[in-house]
PDB file of C-alpha atoms in Angstrom:
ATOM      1  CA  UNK A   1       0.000   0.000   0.000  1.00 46.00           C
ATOM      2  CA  UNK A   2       1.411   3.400  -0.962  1.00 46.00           C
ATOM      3  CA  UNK A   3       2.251   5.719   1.827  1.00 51.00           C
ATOM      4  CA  UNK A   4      -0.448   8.030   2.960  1.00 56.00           C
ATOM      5  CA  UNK A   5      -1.337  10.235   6.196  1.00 50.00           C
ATOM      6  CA  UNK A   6      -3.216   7.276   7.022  1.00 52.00           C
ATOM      7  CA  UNK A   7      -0.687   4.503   7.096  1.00 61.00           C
ATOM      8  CA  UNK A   8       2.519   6.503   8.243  1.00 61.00           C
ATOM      9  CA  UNK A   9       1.168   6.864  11.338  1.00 77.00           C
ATOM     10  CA  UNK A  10       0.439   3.283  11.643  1.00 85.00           C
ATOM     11  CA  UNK A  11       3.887   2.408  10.263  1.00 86.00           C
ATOM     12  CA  UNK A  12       5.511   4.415  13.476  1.00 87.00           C
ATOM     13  CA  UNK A  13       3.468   1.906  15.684  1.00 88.00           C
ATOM     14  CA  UNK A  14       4.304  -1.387  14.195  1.00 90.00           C
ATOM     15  CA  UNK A  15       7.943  -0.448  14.305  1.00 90.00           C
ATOM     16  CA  UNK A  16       8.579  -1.846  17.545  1.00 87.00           C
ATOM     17  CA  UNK A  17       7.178  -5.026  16.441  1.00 88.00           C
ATOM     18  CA  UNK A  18       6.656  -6.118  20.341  1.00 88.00           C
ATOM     19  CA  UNK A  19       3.392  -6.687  21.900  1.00 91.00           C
ATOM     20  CA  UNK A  20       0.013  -6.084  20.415  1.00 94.00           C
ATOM     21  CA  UNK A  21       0.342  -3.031  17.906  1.00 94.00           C
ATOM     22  CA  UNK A  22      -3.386  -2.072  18.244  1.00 95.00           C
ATOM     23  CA  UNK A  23      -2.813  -1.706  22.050  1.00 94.00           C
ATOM     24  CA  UNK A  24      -0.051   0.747  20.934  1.00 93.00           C
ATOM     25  CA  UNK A  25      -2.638   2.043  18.905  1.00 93.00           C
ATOM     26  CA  UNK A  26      -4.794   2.923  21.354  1.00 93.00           C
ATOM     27  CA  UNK A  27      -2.438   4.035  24.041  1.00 92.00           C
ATOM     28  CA  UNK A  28      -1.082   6.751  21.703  1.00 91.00           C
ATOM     29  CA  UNK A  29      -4.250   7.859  20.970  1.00 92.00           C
ATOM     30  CA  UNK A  30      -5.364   7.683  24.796  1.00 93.00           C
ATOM     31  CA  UNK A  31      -2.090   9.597  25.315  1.00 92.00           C
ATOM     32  CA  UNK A  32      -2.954  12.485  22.969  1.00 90.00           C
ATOM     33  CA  UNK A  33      -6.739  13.030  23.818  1.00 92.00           C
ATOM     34  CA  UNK A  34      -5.662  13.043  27.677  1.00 93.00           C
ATOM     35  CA  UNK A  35      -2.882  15.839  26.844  1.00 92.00           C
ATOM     36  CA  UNK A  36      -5.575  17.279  24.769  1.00 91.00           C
ATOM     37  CA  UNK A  37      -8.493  17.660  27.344  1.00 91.00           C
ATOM     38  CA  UNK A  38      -5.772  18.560  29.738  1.00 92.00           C
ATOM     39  CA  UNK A  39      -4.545  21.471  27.447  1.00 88.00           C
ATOM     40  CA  UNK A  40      -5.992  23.936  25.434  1.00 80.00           C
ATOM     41  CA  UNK A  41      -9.317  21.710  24.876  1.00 83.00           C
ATOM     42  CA  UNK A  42     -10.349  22.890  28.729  1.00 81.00           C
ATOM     43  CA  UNK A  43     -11.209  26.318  27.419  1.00 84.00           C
ATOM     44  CA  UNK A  44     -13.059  25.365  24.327  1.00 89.00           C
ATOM     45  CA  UNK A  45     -16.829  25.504  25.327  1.00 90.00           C
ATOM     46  CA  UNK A  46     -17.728  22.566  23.271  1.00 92.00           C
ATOM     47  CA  UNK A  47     -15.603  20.172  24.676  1.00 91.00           C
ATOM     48  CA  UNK A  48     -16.407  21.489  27.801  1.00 92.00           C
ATOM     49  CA  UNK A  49     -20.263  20.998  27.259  1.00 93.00           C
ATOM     50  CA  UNK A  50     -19.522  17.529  26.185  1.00 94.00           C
ATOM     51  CA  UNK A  51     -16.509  16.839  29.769  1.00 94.00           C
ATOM     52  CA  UNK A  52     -19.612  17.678  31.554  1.00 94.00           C
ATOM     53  CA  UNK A  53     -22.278  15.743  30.377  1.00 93.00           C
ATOM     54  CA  UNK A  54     -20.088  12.678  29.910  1.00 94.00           C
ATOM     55  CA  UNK A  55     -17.060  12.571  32.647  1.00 94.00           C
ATOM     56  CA  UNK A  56     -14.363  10.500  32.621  1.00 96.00           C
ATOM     57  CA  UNK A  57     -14.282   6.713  33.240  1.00 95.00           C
ATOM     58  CA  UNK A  58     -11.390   6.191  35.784  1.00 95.00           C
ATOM     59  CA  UNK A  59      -8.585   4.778  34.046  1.00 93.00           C
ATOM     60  CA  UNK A  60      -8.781   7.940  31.865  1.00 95.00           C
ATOM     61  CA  UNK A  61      -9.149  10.006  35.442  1.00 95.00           C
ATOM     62  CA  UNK A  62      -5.920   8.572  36.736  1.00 94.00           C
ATOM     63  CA  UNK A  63      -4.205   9.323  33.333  1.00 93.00           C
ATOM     64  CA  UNK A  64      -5.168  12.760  33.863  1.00 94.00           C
ATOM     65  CA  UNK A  65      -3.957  12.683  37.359  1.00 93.00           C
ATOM     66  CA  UNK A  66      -0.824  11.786  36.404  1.00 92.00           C
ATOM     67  CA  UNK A  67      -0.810  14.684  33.441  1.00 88.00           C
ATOM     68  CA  UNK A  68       0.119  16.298  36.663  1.00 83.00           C
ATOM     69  CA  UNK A  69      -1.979  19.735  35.205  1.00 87.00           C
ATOM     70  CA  UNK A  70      -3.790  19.852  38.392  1.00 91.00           C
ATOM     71  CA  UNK A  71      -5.759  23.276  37.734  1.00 92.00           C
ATOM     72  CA  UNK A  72      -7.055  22.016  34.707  1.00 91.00           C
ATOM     73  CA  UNK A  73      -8.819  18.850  36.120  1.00 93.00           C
ATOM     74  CA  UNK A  74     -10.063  20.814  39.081  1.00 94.00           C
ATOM     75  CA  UNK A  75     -11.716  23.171  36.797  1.00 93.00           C
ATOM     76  CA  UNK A  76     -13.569  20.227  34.448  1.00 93.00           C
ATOM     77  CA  UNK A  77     -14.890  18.572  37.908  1.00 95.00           C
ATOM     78  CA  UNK A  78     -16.231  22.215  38.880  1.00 95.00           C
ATOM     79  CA  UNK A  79     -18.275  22.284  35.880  1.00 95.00           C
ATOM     80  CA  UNK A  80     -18.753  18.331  35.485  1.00 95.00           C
ATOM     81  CA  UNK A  81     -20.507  18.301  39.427  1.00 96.00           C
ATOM     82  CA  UNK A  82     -22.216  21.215  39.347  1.00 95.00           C
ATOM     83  CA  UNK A  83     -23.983  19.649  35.930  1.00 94.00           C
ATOM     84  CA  UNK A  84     -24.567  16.468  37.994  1.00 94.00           C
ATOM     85  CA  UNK A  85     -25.852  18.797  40.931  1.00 93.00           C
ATOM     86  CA  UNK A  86     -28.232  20.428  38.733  1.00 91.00           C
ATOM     87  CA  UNK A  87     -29.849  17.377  36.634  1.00 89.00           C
ATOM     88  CA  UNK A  88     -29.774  14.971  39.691  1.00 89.00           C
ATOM     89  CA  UNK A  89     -29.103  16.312  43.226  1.00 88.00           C
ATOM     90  CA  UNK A  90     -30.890  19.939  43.434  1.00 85.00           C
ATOM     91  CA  UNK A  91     -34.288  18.579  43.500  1.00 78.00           C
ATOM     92  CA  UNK A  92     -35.796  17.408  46.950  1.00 75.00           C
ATOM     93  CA  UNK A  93     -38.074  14.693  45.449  1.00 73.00           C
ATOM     94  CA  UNK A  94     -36.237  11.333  45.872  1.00 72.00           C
ATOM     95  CA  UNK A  95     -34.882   9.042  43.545  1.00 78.00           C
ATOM     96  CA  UNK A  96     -37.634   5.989  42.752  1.00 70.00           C
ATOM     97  CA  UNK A  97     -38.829   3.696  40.777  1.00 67.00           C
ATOM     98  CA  UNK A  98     -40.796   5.903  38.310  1.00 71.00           C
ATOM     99  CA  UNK A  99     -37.784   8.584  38.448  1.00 74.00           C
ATOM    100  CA  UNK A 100     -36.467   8.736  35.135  1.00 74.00           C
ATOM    101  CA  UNK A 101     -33.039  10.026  36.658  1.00 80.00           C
ATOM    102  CA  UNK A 102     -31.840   6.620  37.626  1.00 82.00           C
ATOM    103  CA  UNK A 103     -31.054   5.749  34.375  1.00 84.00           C
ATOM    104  CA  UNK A 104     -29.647   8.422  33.175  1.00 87.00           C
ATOM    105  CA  UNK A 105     -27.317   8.503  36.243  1.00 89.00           C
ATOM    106  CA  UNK A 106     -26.403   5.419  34.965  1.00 89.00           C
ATOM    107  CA  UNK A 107     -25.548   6.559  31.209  1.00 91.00           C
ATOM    108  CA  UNK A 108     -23.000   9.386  33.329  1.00 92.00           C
ATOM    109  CA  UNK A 109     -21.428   6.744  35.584  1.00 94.00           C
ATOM    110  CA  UNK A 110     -21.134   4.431  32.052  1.00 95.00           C
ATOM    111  CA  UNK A 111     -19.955   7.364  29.700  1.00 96.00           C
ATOM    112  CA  UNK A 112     -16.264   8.413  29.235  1.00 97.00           C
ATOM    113  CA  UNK A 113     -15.835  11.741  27.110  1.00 96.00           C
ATOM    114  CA  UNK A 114     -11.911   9.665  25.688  1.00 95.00           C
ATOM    115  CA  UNK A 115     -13.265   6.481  26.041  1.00 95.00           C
ATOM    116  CA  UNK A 116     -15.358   8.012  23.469  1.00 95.00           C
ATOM    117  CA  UNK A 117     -12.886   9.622  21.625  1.00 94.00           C
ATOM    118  CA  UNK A 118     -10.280   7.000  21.312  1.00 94.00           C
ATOM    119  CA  UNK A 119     -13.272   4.605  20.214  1.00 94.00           C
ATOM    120  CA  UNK A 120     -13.399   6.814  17.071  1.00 93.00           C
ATOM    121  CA  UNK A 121      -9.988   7.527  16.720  1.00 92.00           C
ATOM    122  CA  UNK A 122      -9.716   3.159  16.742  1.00 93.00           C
ATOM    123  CA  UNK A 123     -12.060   2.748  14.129  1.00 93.00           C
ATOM    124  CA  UNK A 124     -10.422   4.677  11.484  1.00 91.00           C
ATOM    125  CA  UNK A 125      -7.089   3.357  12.726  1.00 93.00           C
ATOM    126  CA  UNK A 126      -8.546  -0.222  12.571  1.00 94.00           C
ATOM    127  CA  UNK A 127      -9.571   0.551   8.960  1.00 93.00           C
ATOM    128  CA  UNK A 128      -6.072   1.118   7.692  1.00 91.00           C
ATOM    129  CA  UNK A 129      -4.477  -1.672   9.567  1.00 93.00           C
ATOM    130  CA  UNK A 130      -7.327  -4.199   7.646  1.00 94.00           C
ATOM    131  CA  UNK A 131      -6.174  -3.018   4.455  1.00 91.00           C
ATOM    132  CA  UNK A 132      -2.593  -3.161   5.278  1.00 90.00           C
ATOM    133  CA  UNK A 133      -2.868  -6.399   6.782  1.00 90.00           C
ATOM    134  CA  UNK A 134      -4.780  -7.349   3.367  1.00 89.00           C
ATOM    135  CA  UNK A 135      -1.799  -6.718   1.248  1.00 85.00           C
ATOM    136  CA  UNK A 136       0.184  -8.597   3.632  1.00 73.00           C
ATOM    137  CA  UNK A 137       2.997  -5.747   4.607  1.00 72.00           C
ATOM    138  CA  UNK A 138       5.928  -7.043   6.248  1.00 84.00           C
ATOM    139  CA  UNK A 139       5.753  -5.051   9.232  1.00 89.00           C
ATOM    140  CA  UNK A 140       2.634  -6.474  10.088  1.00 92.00           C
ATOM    141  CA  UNK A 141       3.465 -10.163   9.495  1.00 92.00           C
ATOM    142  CA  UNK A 142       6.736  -9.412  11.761  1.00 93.00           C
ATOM    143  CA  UNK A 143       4.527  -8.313  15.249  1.00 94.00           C
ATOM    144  CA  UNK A 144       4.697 -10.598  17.716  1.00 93.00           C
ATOM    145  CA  UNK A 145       1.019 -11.109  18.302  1.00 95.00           C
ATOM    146  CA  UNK A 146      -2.384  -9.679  17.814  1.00 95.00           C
ATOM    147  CA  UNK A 147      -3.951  -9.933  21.385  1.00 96.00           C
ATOM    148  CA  UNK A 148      -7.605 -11.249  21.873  1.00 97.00           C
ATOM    149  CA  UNK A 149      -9.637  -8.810  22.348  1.00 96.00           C
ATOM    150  CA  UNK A 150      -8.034  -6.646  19.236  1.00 97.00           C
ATOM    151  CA  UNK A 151      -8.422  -9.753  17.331  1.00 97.00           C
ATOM    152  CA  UNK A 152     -12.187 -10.271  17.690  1.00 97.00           C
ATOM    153  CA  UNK A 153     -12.612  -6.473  16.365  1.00 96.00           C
ATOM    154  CA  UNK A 154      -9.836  -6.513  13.803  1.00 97.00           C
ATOM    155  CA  UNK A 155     -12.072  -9.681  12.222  1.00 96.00           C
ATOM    156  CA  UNK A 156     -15.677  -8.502  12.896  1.00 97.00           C
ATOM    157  CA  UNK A 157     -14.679  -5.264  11.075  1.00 97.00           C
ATOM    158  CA  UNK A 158     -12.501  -6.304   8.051  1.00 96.00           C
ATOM    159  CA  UNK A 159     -15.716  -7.406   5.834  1.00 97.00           C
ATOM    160  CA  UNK A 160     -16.642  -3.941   5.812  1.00 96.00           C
ATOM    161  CA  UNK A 161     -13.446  -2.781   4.251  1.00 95.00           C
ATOM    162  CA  UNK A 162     -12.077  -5.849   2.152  1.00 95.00           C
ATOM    163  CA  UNK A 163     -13.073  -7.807  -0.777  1.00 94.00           C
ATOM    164  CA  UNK A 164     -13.583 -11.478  -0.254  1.00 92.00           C
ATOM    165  CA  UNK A 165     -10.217 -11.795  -2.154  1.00 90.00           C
ATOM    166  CA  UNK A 166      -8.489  -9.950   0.303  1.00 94.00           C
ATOM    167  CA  UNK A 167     -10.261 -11.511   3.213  1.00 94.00           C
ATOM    168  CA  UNK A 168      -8.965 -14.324   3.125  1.00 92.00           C
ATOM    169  CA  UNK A 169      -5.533 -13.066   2.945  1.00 92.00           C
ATOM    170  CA  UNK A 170      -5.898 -10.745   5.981  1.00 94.00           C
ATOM    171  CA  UNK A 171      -7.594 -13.735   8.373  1.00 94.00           C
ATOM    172  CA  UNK A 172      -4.833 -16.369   7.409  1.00 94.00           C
ATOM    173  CA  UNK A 173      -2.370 -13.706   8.686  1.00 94.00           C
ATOM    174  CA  UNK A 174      -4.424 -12.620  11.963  1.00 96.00           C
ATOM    175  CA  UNK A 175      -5.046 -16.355  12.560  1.00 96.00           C
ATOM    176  CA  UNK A 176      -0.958 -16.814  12.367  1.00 95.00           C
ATOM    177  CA  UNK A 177       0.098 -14.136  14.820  1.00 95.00           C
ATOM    178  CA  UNK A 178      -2.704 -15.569  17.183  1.00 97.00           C
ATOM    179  CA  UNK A 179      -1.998 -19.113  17.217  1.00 97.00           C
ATOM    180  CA  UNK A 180       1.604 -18.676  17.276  1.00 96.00           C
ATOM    181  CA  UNK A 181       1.478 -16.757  20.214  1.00 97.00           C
ATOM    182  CA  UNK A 182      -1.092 -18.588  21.883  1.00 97.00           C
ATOM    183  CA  UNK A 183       0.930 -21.892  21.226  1.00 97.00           C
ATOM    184  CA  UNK A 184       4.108 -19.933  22.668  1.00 96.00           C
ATOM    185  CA  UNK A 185       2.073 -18.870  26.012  1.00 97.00           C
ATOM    186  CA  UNK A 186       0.864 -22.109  26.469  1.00 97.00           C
ATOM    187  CA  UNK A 187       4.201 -23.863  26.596  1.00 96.00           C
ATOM    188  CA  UNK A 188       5.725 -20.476  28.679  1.00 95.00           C
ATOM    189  CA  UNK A 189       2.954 -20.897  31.165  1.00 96.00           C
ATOM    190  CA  UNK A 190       2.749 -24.782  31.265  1.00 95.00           C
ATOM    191  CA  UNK A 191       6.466 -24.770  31.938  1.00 91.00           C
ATOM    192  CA  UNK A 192       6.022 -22.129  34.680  1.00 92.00           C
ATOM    193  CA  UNK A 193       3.819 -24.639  36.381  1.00 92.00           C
ATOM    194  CA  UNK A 194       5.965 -27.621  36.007  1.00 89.00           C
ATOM    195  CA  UNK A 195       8.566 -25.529  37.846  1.00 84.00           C
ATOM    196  CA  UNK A 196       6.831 -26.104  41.102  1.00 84.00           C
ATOM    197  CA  UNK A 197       7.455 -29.736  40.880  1.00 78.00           C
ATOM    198  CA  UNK A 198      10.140 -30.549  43.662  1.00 73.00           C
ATOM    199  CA  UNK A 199      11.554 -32.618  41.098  1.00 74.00           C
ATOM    200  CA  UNK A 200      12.264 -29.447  39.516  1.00 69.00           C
ATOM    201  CA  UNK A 201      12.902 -27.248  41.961  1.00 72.00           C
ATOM    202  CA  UNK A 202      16.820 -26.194  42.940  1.00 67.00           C
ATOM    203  CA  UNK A 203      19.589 -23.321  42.735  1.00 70.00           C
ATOM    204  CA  UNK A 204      19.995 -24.315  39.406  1.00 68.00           C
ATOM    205  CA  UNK A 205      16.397 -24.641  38.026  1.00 73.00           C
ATOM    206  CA  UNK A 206      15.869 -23.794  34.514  1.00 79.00           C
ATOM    207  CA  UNK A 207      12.739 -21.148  34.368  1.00 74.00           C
ATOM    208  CA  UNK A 208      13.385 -20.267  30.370  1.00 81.00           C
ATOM    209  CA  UNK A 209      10.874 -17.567  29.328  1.00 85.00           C
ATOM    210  CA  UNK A 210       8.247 -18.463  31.614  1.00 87.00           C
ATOM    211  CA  UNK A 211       8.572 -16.294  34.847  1.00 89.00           C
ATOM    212  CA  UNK A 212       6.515 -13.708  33.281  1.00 91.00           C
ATOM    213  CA  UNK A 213       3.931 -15.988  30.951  1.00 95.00           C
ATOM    214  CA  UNK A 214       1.255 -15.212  33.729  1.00 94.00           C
ATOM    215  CA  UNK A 215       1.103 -11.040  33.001  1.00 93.00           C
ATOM    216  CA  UNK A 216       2.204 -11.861  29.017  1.00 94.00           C
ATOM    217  CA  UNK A 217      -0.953 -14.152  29.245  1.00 96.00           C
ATOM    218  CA  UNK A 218      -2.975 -11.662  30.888  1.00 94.00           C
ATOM    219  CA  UNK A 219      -1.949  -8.707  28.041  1.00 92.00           C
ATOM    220  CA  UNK A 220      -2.957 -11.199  25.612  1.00 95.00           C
ATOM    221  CA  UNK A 221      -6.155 -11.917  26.992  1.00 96.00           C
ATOM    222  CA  UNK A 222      -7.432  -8.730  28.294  1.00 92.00           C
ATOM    223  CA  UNK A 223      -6.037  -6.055  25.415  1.00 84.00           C
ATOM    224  CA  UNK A 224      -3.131  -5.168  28.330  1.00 70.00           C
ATOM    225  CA  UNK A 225      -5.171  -3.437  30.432  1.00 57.00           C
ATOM    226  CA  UNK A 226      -3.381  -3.966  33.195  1.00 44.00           C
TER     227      UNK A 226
END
């Protein structure tokens, strides 16, 4: 595929060719939609309509904790509780059955104003890397694994961007990085059990690659959220 603003980003991500390049993927945009909420975006009274309505869920909260703009997150809570004071809390009638506000308390508590944007951001993202996976691009074949979750969306979305030619192409190539891997954390994490057998045990026990197959399993499993 010829080099567009599309794909050079993506290029810069599967450089590395460790881990799961969609989790890259997403942290970089996660990374730049934090920095830009906790920047200039805070003044902007459209984003700020939306930081209120929506909130943050709160892996995206302790991201911008750790953006270490204080001022900046103080200022979106202001705005984001006195919203929640005014469409929930100001009224003296209390919350039942028939109250339509227990829902919608429940959209705010579910709703993430990143979440949301990185969602987007993913789609397009995911769009690109189908089509490059299509025409079977080294850098691709070269990662070291697709992880599960990014899998299942990387496959459910490819039929709306590929012909049937192409397809079948892009699966056989997510299937490889998949089963490789899983066949590679199997044996690391089969071998990290056997190592508890006394027969095994010993200054000089041999642990290979396994010692950390239980958090390389969990990254594979859970997109490395953790």
């Amino acid at each position: 595929m010829r080099a567009s603003l599309l794909t050079i980003p993506i290029n810069d991500v599967l450089e590395p060719r460790c881990g799961c390049p969609l989790c890259r993927m997403r942290d970089l945009l996660e990374e730049r939609f934090v920095g830009y909420i906790m920047g200039d975006a805070m003044m902007e009274p459209d984003i700020r309509i939306e930081t209120n309505k929506k909130g943050f869920c709160p892996r995206h909260f302790k991201q911008m904790q750790q953006a270490k703009n204080r001022l900046s997150l103080a200022l979106m809570l202001q705005t984001h509780l006195d919203k929640l004071k005014q469409d929930f809390f100001d009224k003296s009638v209390p919350f039942g059955k028939k109250d339509g506000r227990t829902p919608k308390l429940r959209e705010v508590i579910d709703s993430c104003f990143v979440c949301d944007m990185v969602s987007k951001g993913m789609k397009r993202l995911i769009q690109t890397f189908c089509e490059m996976a299509a025409d079977d691009t080294g850098l691709i074949r070269e990662q070291e694994f697709i992880c599960l979750p990014h899998f299942q969306q990387v496959t459910a979305a490819a039929p709306d961007y590929l012909s049937k030619k192409q397809l079948e192409s892009f699966s056989n190539l997510m299937l490889l990085l998949v089963k490789n891997y899983i066949d590679v954390l199997y044996g690391d994490v089969s071998h990290f059990c056997s190592m508890y057998d006394y027969r095994n045990s010993g200054k000089d026990a041999d642990w290979g690659n396994s010692k950390d197959s239980i958090e390389r399993s969990i990254a594979f499993l859970t997109e490395n959220f953790y």
